[in-house]
Amino acid sequence: MGSELLRIAEGFSIVAEGLRGLAKAEGGTKDKTVKAQPSATEKAQKQDAAQEQPATLEGIRALMAQKTQEGKSKEIKELLQKYGAAKLSAVKPEDYPALMQEAQVL
């Protein structure tokens, strides 16, 4: 158990050092909060990447995960229900292309 605690303590030390580096990089501003808001360019790049994904279960899952992160969980659930499924794995493979198209415009 002692070695596990040492590993945990080392992990905290690494995290603390990283936070110190961030604080220095920000120029020592008084507000130390780090905002994880993606820029408009990053959002556009993610959307372009999602649109290039094939209509496979994995591609649709990635797109829906992105849309969920954007706060569109309700719309995703309604879209799945439209295709007669409670979850993505229950959607028929022949419906993947249409589902992918509709999910992209959410």
Short mmCIF file of C-alpha atoms in Angstrom, two decimals:
data_model
loop_
_atom_site.label_atom_id
_atom_site.label_comp_id
_atom_site.label_asym_id
_atom_site.label_seq_id
_atom_site.Cartn_x
_atom_site.Cartn_y
_atom_site.Cartn_z
CA MET A 1 0.00 0.00 0.00
CA GLY A 2 2.90 2.36 0.70
CA SER A 3 4.13 2.23 -2.89
CA GLU A 4 0.63 3.00 -4.18
CA LEU A 5 0.46 6.08 -1.98
CA LEU A 6 3.85 7.20 -3.26
CA ARG A 7 2.63 6.82 -6.86
CA ILE A 8 -0.47 8.86 -6.07
CA ALA A 9 1.62 11.55 -4.38
CA GLU A 10 3.93 11.64 -7.42
CA GLY A 11 0.89 12.07 -9.67
CA PHE A 12 -0.32 15.01 -7.61
CA SER A 13 3.15 16.51 -7.80
CA ILE A 14 3.12 16.25 -11.60
CA VAL A 15 -0.33 17.86 -11.79
CA ALA A 16 0.76 20.67 -9.46
CA GLU A 17 3.84 21.34 -11.59
CA GLY A 18 1.68 21.49 -14.71
CA LEU A 19 -0.66 23.98 -13.06
CA ARG A 20 2.31 26.12 -12.02
CA GLY A 21 3.48 26.12 -15.63
CA LEU A 22 0.02 27.21 -16.83
CA ALA A 23 -0.06 30.01 -14.28
CA LYS A 24 3.36 31.24 -15.45
CA ALA A 25 2.33 31.01 -19.11
CA GLU A 26 -0.72 33.18 -18.40
CA GLY A 27 1.57 35.85 -17.03
CA GLY A 28 0.47 35.45 -13.44
CA THR A 29 -2.99 36.94 -13.90
CA LYS A 30 -5.16 37.12 -10.81
CA ASP A 31 -7.92 34.97 -12.32
CA LYS A 32 -6.39 31.49 -12.49
CA THR A 33 -9.42 29.72 -13.95
CA VAL A 34 -8.72 27.79 -17.10
CA LYS A 35 -11.51 27.88 -19.64
CA ALA A 36 -11.94 24.74 -21.70
CA GLN A 37 -14.12 26.42 -24.31
CA PRO A 38 -13.13 25.38 -27.81
CA SER A 39 -12.64 28.17 -30.31
CA ALA A 40 -14.88 28.59 -33.35
CA THR A 41 -12.06 27.19 -35.51
CA GLU A 42 -11.77 24.07 -33.36
CA LYS A 43 -15.55 23.55 -33.53
CA ALA A 44 -15.48 23.89 -37.31
CA GLN A 45 -12.60 21.41 -37.59
CA LYS A 46 -14.46 18.88 -35.43
CA GLN A 47 -17.60 19.31 -37.49
CA ASP A 48 -15.65 18.86 -40.75
CA ALA A 49 -14.03 15.70 -39.37
CA ALA A 50 -17.42 14.35 -38.31
CA GLN A 51 -18.88 15.01 -41.75
CA GLU A 52 -16.02 13.09 -43.38
CA GLN A 53 -16.66 10.00 -41.27
CA PRO A 54 -18.35 7.11 -43.06
CA ALA A 55 -21.83 6.04 -42.05
CA THR A 56 -20.59 3.24 -39.80
CA LEU A 57 -21.66 2.50 -36.26
CA GLU A 58 -18.36 3.92 -35.00
CA GLY A 59 -18.66 7.05 -37.16
CA ILE A 60 -22.20 7.72 -36.02
CA ARG A 61 -21.23 7.06 -32.41
CA ALA A 62 -18.42 9.63 -32.66
CA LEU A 63 -20.73 12.21 -34.24
CA MET A 64 -23.40 11.65 -31.61
CA ALA A 65 -20.82 11.94 -28.85
CA GLN A 66 -19.80 15.30 -30.29
CA LYS A 67 -23.41 16.45 -30.48
CA THR A 68 -24.01 15.30 -26.90
CA GLN A 69 -21.02 17.38 -25.76
CA GLU A 70 -22.62 20.32 -27.53
CA GLY A 71 -25.70 19.85 -25.32
CA LYS A 72 -27.95 18.11 -27.83
CA SER A 73 -28.71 14.93 -25.88
CA LYS A 74 -32.46 15.41 -26.17
CA GLU A 75 -32.26 15.80 -29.95
CA ILE A 76 -30.08 12.69 -30.22
CA LYS A 77 -32.62 10.64 -28.24
CA GLU A 78 -35.47 11.90 -30.42
CA LEU A 79 -33.52 11.06 -33.55
CA LEU A 80 -32.86 7.51 -32.33
CA GLN A 81 -36.56 7.11 -31.53
CA LYS A 82 -37.39 8.24 -35.05
CA TYR A 83 -35.46 5.19 -36.27
CA GLY A 84 -37.26 2.92 -33.78
CA ALA A 85 -34.33 2.51 -31.42
CA ALA A 86 -33.72 3.32 -27.79
CA LYS A 87 -29.95 3.20 -28.32
CA LEU A 88 -27.60 3.45 -31.26
CA SER A 89 -26.76 -0.25 -31.39
CA ALA A 90 -30.44 -0.98 -32.08
CA VAL A 91 -30.51 1.10 -35.27
CA LYS A 92 -30.62 -0.96 -38.47
CA PRO A 93 -27.38 -0.73 -40.51
CA GLU A 94 -29.35 0.28 -43.61
CA ASP A 95 -30.51 3.38 -41.72
CA TYR A 96 -26.95 4.51 -40.87
CA PRO A 97 -26.47 6.92 -43.83
CA ALA A 98 -29.78 8.73 -43.23
CA LEU A 99 -29.20 8.83 -39.47
CA MET A 100 -25.71 10.23 -40.01
CA GLN A 101 -27.05 12.98 -42.28
CA GLU A 102 -29.75 14.00 -39.83
CA ALA A 103 -27.35 13.96 -36.89
CA GLN A 104 -24.94 16.26 -38.72
CA VAL A 105 -27.52 19.03 -39.02
CA LEU A 106 -28.45 19.02 -35.32
#
